PDB file of C-alpha atoms in Angstrom:
ATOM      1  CA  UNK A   1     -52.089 -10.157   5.117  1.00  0.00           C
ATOM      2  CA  UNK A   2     -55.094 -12.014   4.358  1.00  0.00           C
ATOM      3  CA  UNK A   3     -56.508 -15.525   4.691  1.00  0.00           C
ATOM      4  CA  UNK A   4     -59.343 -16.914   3.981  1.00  0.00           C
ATOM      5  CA  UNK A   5     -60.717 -20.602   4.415  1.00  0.00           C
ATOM      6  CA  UNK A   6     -64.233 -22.277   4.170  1.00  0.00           C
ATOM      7  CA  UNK A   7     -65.133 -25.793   5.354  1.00  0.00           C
ATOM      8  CA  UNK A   8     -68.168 -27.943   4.857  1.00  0.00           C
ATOM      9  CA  UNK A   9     -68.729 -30.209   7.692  1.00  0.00           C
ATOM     10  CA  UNK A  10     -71.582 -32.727   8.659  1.00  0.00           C
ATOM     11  CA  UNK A  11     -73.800 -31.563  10.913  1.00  0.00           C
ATOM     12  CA  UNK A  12     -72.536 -33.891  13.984  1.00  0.00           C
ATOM     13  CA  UNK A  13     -71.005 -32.851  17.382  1.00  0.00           C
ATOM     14  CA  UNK A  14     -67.752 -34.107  16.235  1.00  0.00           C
ATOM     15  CA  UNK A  15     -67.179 -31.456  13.893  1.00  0.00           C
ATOM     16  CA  UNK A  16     -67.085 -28.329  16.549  1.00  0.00           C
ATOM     17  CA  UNK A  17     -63.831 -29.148  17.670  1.00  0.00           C
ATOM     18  CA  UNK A  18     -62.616 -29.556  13.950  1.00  0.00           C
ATOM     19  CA  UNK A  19     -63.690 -26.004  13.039  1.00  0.00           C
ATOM     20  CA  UNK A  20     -62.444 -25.013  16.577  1.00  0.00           C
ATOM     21  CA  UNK A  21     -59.264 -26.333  16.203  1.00  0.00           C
ATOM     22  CA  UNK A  22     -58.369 -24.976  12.463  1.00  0.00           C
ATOM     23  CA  UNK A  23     -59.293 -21.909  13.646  1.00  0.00           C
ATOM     24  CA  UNK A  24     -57.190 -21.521  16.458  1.00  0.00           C
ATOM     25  CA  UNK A  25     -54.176 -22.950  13.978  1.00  0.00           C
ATOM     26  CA  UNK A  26     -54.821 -20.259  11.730  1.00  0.00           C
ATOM     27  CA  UNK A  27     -54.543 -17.941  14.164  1.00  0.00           C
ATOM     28  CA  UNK A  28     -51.587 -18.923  16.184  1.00  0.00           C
ATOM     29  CA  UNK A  29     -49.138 -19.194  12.629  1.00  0.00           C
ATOM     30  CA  UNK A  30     -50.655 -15.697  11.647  1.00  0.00           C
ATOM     31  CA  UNK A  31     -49.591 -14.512  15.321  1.00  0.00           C
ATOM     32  CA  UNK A  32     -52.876 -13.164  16.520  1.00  0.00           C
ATOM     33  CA  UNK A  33     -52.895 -12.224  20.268  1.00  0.00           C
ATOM     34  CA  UNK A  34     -54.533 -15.489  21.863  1.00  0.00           C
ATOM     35  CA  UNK A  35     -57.014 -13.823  24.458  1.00  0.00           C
ATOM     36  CA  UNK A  36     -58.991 -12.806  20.734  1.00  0.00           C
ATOM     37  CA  UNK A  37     -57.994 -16.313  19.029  1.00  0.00           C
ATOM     38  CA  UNK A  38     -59.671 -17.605  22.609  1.00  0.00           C
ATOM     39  CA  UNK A  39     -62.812 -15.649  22.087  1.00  0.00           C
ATOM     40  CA  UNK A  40     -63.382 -16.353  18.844  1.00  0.00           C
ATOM     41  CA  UNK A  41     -63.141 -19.706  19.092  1.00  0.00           C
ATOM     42  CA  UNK A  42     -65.553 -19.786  21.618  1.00  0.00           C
ATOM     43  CA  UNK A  43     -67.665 -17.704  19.434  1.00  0.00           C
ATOM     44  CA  UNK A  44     -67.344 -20.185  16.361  1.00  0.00           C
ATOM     45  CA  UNK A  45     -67.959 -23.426  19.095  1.00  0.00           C
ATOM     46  CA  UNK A  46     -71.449 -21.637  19.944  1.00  0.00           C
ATOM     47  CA  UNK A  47     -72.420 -21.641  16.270  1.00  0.00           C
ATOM     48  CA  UNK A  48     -71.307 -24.431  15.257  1.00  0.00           C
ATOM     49  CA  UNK A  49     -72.952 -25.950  18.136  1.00  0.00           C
ATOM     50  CA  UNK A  50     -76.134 -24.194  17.097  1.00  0.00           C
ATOM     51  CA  UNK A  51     -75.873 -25.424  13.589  1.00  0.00           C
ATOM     52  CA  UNK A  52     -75.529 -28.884  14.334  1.00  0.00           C
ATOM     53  CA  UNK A  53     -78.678 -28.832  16.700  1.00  0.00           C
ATOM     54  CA  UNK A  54     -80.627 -26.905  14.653  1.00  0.00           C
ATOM     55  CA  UNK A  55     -78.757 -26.534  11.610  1.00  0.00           C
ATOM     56  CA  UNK A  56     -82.093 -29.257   8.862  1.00  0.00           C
ATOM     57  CA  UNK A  57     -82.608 -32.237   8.733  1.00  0.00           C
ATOM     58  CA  UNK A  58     -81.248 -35.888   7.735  1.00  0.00           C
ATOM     59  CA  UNK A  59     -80.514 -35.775   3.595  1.00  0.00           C
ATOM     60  CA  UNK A  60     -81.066 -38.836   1.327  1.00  0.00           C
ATOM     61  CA  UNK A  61     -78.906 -41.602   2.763  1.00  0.00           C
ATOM     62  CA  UNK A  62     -79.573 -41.188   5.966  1.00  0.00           C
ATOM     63  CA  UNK A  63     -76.406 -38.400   6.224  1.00  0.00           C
ATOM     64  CA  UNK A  64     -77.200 -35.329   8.004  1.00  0.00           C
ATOM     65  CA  UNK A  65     -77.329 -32.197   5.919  1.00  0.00           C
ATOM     66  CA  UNK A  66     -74.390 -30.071   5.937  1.00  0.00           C
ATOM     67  CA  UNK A  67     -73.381 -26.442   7.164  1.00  0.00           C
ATOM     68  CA  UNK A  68     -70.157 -23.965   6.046  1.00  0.00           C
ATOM     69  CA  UNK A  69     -67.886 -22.358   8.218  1.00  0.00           C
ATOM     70  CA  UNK A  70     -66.202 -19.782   6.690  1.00  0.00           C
ATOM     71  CA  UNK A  71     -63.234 -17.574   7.891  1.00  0.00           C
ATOM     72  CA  UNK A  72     -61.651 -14.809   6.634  1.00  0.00           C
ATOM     73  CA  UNK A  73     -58.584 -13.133   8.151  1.00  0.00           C
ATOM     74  CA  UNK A  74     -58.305  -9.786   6.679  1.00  0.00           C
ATOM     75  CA  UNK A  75     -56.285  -6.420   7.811  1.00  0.00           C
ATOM     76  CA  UNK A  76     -57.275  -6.154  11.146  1.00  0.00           C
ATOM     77  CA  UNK A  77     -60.558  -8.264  11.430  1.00  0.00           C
ATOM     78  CA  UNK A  78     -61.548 -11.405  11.353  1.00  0.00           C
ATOM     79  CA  UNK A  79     -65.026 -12.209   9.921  1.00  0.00           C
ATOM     80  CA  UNK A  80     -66.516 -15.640  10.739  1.00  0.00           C
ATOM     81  CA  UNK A  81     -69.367 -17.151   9.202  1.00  0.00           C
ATOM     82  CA  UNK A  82     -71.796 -20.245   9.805  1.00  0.00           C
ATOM     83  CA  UNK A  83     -74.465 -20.831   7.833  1.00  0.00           C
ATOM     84  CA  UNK A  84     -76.510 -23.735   7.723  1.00  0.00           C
ATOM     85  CA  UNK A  85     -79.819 -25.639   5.714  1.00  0.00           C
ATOM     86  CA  UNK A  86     -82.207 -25.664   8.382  1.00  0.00           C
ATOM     87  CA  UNK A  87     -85.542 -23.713   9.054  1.00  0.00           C
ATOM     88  CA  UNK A  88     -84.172 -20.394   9.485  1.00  0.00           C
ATOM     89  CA  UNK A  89     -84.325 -18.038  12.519  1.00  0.00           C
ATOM     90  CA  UNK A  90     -87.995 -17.214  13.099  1.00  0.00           C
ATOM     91  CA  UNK A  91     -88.408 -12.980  13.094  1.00  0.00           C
ATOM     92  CA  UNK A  92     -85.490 -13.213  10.806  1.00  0.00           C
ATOM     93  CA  UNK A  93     -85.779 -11.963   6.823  1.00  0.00           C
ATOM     94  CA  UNK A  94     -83.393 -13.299   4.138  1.00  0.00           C
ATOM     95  CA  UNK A  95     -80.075 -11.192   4.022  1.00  0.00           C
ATOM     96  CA  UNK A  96     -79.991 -11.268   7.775  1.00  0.00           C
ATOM     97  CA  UNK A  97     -81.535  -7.565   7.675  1.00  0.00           C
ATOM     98  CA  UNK A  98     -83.486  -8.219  11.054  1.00  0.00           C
ATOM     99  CA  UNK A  99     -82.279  -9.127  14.204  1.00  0.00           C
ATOM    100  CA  UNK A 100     -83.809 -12.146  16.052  1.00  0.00           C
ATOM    101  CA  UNK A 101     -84.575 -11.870  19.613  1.00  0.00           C
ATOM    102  CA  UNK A 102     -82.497 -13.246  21.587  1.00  0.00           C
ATOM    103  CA  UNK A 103     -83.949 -15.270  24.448  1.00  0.00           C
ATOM    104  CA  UNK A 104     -82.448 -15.250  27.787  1.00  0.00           C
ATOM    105  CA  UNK A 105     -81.659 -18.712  29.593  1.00  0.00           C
ATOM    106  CA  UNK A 106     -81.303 -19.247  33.365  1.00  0.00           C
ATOM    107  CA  UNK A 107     -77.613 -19.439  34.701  1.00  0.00           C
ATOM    108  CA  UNK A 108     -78.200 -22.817  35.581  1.00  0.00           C
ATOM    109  CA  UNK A 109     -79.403 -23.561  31.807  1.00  0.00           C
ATOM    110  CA  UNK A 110     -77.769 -25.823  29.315  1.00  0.00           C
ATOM    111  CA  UNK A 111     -78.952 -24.521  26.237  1.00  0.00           C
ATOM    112  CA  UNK A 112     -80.229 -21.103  25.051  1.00  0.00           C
ATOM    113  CA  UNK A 113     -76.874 -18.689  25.554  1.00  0.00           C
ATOM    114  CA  UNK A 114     -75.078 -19.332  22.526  1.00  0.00           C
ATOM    115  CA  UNK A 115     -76.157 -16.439  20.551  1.00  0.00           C
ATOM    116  CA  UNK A 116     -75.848 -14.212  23.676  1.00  0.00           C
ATOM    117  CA  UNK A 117     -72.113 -15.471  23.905  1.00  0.00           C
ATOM    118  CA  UNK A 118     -71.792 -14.758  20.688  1.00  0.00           C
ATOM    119  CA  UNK A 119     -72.903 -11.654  20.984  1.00  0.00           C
ATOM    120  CA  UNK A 120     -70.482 -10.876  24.012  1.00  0.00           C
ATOM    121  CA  UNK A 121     -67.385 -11.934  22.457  1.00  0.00           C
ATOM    122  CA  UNK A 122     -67.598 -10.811  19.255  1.00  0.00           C
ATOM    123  CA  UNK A 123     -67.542  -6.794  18.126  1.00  0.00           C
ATOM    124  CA  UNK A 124     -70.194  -7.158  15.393  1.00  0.00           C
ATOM    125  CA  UNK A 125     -72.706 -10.271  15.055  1.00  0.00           C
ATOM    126  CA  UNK A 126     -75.143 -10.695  11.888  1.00  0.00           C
ATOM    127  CA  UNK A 127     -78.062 -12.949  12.448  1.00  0.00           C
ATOM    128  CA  UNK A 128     -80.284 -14.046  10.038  1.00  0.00           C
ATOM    129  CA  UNK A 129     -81.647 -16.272   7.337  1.00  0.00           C
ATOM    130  CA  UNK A 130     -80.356 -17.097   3.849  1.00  0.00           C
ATOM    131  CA  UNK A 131     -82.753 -15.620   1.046  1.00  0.00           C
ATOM    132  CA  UNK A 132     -84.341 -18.150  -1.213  1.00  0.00           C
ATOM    133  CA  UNK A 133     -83.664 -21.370   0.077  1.00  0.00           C
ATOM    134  CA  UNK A 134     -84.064 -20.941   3.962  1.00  0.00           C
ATOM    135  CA  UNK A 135     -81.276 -21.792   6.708  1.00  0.00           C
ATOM    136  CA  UNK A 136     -79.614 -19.631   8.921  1.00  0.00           C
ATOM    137  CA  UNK A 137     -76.388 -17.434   8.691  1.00  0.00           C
ATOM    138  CA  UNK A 138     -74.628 -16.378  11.939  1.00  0.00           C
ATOM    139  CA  UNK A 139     -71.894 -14.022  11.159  1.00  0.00           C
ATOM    140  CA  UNK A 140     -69.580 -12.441  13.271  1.00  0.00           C
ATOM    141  CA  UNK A 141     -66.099  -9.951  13.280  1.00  0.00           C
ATOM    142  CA  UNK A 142     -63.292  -8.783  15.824  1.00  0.00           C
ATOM    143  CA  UNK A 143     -61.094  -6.386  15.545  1.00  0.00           C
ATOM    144  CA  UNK A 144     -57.596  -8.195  15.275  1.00  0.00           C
ATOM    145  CA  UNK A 145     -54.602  -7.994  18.075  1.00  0.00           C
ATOM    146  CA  UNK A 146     -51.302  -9.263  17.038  1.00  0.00           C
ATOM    147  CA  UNK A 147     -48.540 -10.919  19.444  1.00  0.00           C
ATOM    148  CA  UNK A 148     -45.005  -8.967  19.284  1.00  0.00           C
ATOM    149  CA  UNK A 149     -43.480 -11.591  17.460  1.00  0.00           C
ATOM    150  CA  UNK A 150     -46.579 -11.896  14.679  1.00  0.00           C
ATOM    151  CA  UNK A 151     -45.302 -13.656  11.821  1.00  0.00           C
ATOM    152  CA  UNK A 152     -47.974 -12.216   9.284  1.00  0.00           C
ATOM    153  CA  UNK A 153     -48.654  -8.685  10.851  1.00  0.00           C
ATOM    154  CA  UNK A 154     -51.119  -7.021   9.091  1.00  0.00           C
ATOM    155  CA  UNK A 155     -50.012  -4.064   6.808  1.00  0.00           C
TER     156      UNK A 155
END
């Protein structure tokens, strides 16, 4: 079973729930167990998040610039990724071959853990910059538990 779906969304806070959401759908009709559905959407609301805060500037028009969430349900992982057209992670080379440091927020915080969440809840992250034209590319994968009643068990 595979699926696969990519979405290009403003960058504005109303759009994390949007990716959220179609994410969890996806899951839920493929069967996935929802403790990993749970995580990952939690996973996917921290880069989105970061995306939209971070994520370039305003394009002509006044309309903010764009990122891409892409999903990919395939076998027994699930591979998200958010990329975006801002200035990049600094530390970070194009093909995401480096790993960024990852700075460490007080408990009482409100910004500064998303990557570190990320991290967490995910089994592999990716972080690094797009080659050529700058932005950033957060990409992440879990290894895939299906509910007993799974409609589209992997094979």
């Amino acid at each position: 079973m595979s699926i696969w779906w990519s979405l290009h969304l403003r960058r504005d806070a109303a759009s994390v729930p949007l990716a959220r959401r179609l994410l969890l759908g996806t899951m839920e009709t493929a069967g996935v167990d929802p403790d990993v559905s749970f995580d990952l959407s939690v996973a996917l609301s921290e880069a989105c998040a970061n995306a939209v805060e971070h994520g370039g500037g305003t394009a002509r028009g006044g309309m903010s610039e764009a990122y891409r969430v892409t999903a990919y349900l395939d076998g027994e992982k699930c591979r998200i990724e958010v990329a975006d057209a801002g200035p990049g992670f600094p530390g970070a080379t194009g093909g995401g071959r480096s790993r960024p440091p990852v700075r460490t927020a007080p408990c009482e915080a409100e910004h500064g853990r998303g990557l570190g969440l990320i991290r967490e809840l995910a089994d592999h992250v990716h972080i690094g910059n797009k080659p050529g034209r700058g932005g950033a590319v957060v990409s992440f994968d879990k290894i895939l538990k299906w509910r007993e009643d799974a409609p589209l068990v992997a094979v």
